[in-house]
mmCIF file of C-alpha atoms in Angstrom:
data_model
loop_
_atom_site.group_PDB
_atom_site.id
_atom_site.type_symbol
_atom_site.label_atom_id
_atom_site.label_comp_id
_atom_site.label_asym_id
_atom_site.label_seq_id
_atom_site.Cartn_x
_atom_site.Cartn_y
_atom_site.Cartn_z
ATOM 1 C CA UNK S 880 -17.011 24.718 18.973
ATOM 2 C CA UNK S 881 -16.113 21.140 17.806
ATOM 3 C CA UNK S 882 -16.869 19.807 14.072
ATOM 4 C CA UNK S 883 -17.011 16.395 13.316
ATOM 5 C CA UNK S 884 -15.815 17.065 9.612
ATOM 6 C CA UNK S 885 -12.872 18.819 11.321
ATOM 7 C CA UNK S 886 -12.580 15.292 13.301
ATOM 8 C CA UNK S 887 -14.039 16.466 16.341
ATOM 9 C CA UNK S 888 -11.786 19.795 16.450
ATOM 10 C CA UNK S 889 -12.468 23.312 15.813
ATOM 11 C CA UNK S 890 -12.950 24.528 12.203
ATOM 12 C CA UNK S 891 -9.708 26.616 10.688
ATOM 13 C CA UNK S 892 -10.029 30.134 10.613
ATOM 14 C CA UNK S 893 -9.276 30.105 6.880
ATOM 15 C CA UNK S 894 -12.208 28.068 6.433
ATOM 16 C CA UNK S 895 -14.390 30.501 8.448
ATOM 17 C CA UNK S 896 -12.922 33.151 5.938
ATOM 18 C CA UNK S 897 -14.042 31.853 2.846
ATOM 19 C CA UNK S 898 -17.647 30.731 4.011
ATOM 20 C CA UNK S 899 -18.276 34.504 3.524
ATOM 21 C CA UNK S 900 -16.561 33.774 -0.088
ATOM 22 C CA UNK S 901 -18.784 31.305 -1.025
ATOM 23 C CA UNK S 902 -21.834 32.892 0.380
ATOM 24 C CA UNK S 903 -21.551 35.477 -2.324
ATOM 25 C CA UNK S 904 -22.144 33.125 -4.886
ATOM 26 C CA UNK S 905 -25.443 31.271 -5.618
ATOM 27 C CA UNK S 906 -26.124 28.022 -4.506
ATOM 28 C CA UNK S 907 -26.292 26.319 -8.200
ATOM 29 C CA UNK S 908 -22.862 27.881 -8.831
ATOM 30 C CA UNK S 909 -21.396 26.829 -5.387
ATOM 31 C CA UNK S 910 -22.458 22.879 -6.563
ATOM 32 C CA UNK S 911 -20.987 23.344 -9.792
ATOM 33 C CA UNK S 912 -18.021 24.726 -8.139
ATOM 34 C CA UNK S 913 -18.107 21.634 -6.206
ATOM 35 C CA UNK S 914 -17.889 19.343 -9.499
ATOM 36 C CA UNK S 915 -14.991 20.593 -10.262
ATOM 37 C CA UNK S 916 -13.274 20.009 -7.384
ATOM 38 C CA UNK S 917 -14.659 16.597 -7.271
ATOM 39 C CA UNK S 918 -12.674 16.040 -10.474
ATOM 40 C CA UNK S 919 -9.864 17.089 -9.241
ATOM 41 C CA UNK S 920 -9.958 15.267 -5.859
ATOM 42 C CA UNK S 921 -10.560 12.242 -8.085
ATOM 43 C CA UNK S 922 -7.623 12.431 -10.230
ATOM 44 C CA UNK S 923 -9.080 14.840 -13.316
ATOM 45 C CA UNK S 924 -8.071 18.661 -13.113
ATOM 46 C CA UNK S 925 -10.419 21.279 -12.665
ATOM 47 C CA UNK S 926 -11.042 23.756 -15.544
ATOM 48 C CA UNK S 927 -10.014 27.353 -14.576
ATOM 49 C CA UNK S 928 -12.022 29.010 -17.350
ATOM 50 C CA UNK S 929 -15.394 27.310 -16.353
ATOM 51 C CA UNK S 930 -14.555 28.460 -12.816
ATOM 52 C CA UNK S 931 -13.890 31.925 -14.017
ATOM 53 C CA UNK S 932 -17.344 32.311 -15.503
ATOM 54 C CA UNK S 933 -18.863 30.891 -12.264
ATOM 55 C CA UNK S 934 -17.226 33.136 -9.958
ATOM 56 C CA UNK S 935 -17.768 36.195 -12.334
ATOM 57 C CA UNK S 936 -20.900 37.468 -10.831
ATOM 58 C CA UNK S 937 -19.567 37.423 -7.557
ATOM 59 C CA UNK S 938 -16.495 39.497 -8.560
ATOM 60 C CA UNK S 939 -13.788 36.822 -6.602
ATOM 61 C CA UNK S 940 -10.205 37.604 -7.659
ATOM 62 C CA UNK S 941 -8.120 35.117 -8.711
ATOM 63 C CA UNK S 942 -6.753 34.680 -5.044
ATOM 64 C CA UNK S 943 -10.162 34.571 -4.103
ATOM 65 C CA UNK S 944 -11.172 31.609 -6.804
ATOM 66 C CA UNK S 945 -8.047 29.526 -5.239
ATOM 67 C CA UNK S 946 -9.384 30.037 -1.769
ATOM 68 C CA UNK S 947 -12.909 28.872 -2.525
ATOM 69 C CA UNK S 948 -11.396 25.924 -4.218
ATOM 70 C CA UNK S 949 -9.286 25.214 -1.357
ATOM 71 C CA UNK S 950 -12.243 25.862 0.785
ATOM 72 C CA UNK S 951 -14.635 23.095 -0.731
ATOM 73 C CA UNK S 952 -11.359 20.613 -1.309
ATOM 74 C CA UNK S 953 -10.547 21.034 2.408
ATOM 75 C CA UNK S 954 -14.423 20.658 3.445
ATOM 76 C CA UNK S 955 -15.412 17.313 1.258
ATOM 77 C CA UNK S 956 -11.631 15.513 1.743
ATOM 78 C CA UNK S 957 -11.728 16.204 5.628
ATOM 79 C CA UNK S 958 -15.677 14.961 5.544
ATOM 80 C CA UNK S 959 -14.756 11.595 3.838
ATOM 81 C CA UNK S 960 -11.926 11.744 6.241
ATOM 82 C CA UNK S 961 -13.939 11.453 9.604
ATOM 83 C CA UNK S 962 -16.580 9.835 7.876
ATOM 84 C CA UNK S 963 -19.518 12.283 8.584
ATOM 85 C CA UNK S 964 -22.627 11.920 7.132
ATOM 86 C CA UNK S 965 -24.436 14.063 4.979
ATOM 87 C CA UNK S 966 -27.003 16.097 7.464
ATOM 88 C CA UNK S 967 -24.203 16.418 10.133
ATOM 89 C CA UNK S 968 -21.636 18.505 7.385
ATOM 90 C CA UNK S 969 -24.810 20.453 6.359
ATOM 91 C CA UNK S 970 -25.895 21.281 9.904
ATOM 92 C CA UNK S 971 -22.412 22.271 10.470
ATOM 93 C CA UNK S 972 -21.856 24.370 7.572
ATOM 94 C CA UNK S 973 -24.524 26.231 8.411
ATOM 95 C CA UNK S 974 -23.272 26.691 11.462
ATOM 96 C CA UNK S 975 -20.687 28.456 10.317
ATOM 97 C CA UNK S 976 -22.692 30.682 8.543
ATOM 98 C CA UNK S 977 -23.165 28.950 5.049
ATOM 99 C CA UNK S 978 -26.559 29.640 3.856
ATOM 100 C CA UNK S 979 -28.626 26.201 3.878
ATOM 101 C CA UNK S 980 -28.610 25.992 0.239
ATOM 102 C CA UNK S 981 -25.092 26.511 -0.119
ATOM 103 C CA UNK S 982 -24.700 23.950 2.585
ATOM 104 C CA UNK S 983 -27.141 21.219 0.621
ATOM 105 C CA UNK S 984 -25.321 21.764 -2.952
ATOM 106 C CA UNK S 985 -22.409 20.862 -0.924
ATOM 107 C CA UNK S 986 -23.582 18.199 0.358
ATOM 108 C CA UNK S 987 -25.551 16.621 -2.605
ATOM 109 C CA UNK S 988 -22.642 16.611 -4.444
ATOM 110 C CA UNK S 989 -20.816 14.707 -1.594
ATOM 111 C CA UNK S 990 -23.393 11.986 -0.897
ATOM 112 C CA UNK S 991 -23.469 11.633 -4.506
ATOM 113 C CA UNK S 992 -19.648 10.805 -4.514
ATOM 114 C CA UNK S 993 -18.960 9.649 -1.453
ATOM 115 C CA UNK S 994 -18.087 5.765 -2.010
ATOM 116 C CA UNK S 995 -15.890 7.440 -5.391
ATOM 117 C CA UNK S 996 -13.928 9.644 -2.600
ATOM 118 C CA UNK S 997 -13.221 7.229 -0.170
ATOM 119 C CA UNK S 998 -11.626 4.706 -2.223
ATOM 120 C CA UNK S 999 -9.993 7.412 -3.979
ATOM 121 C CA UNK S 1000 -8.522 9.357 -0.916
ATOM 122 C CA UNK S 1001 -7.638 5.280 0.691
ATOM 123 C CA UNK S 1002 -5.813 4.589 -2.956
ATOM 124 C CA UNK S 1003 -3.797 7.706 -2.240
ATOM 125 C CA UNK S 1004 -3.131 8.343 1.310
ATOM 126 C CA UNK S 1005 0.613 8.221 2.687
ATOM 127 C CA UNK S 1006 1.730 7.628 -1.137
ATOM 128 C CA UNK S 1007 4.523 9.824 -1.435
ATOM 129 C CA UNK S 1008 5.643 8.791 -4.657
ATOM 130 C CA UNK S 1009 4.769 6.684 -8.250
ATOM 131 C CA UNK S 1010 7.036 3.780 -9.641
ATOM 132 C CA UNK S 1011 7.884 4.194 -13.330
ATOM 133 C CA UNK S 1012 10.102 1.678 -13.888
ATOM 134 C CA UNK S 1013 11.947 -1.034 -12.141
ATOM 135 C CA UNK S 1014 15.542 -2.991 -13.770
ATOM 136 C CA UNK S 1015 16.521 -5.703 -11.685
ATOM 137 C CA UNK S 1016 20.298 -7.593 -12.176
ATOM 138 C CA UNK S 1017 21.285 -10.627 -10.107
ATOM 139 C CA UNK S 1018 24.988 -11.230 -10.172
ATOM 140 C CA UNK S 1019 27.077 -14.516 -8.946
ATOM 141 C CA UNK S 1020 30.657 -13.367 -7.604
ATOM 142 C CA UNK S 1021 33.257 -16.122 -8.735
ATOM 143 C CA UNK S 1022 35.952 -15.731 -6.232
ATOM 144 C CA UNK S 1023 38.387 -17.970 -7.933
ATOM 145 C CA UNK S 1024 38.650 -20.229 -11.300
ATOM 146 C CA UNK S 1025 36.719 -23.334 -10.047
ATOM 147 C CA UNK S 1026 32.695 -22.759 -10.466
ATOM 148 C CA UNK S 1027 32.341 -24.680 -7.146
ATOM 149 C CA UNK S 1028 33.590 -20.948 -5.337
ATOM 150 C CA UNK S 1029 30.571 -18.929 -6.686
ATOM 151 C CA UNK S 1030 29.810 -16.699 -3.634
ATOM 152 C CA UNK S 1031 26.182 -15.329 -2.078
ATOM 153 C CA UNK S 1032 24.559 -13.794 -5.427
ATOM 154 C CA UNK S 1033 24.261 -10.274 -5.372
ATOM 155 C CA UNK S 1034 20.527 -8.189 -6.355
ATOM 156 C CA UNK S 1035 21.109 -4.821 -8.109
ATOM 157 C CA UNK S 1036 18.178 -2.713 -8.289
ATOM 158 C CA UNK S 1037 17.457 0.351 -10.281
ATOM 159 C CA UNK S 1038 13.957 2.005 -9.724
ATOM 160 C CA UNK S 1039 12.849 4.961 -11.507
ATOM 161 C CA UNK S 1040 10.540 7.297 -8.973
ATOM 162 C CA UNK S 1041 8.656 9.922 -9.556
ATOM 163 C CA UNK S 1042 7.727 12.602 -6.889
ATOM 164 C CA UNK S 1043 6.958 15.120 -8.306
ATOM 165 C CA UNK S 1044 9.805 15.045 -10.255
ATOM 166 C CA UNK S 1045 11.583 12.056 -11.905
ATOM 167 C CA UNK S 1046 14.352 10.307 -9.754
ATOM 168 C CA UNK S 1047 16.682 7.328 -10.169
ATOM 169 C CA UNK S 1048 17.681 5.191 -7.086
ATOM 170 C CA UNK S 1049 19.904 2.774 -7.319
ATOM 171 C CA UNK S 1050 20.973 -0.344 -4.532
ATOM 172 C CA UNK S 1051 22.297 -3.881 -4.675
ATOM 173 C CA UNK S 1052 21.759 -6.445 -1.751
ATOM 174 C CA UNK S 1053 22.378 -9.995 -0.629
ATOM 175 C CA UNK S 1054 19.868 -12.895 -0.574
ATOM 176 C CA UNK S 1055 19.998 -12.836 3.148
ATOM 177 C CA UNK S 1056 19.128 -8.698 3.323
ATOM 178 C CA UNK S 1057 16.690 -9.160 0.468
ATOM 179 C CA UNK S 1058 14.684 -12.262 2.329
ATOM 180 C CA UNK S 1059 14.687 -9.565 5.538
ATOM 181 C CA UNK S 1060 13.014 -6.799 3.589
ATOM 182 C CA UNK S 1061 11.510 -8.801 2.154
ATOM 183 C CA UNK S 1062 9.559 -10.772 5.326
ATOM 184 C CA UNK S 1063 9.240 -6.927 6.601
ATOM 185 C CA UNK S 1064 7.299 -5.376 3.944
ATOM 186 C CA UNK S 1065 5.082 -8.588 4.089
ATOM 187 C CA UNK S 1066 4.608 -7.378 7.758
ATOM 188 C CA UNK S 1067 4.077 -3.987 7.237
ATOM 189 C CA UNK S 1068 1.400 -4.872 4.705
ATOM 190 C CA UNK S 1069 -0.541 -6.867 7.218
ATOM 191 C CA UNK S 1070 -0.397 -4.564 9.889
ATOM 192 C CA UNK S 1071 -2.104 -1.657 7.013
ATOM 193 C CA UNK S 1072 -4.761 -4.512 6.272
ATOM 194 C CA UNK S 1073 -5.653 -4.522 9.485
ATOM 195 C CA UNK S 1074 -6.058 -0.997 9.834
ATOM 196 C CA UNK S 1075 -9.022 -0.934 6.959
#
């Protein structure tokens, strides 16, 4: 069977695992399950002890916790994803055997959030790393005493990236290789505007 929060494909197995997971906990605690993996989808971390407490009734294990997490993460990111609306993720859920309140607590909390989601998963997607710093140089190569023999400047670039770790690149080019990255990026961008 074909989901359109899967984008039109059939729904993971692991997903059809931890409906049952989720299903053992009540509806109010599935939604507030589902705020804090809203924070954490939008760039705040979820708090393990509050989750703990939720999921205490329903006597999850730790691996258990992480695969409910993963479970709703999966569910609202790949929603937002394909762009399907509220009563067509809650039909589906409960197709796969999510009881209908479970389903709606889910989905409240996503209608509530979706315009928050989609800009945050747009801001985000294909970034595979952060800038932290950037030192630029530009050096003039005197090939002889007279200033009238300066060659092609030279750019030296030193960017500090982090992903997920921090790294240091370092690169020099000439004018002529910087104007050609520089007219390519500008194309690249244009072709991603497009894509919005």
């Amino acid at each position: 069977m074909k989901f359109k929060f899967c984008g039109d494909l059939d729904c993971p197995d692991w997903i059809l695992a931890e409906i049952t997971t989720l299903s053992k906990l009540t509806s109010v605690k599935v939604k507030l399950l589902c705020s804090q993996v809203l924070n954490d989808v939008l760039g705040g971390s979820i708090d393990y002890e509050k989750v703990q407490k939720l999921t205490s009734d329903a006597k999850l294990d730790i691996g258990g916790i992480k695969a409910s997490i993963a479970a709703i993460s999966y569910i609202i990111t790949s929603a937002v994803k394909y762009s399907t609306e509220e009563h067509t993720l809650s039909n589906e859920l409960q197709q796969l055997g999510l009881p209908k309140e479970h389903s709606t607590a889910i989905c409240k909390v996503y209608a509530d959030n979706y315009a928050k989601l989609q800009k945050e998963l747009n801001n985000n997607s294909l970034r595979l790393s952060y800038l932290d710093d950037l030192q630029w140089r530009l050096d003039y190569i005197i090939s002889s005493s007279h200033l009238s023999d300066v060659s092609e400047p030279l750019l030296h670039l030193k960017m500090k990236v982090r992903h997920p770790e921090l790294k240091i690149h370092k690169f020099s080019m000439t004018a002529d290789k910087c104007s050609v990255i520089l007219h390519e990026l500008k194309e690249a961008y244009k072709v991603m505007e497009n894509l919005k």
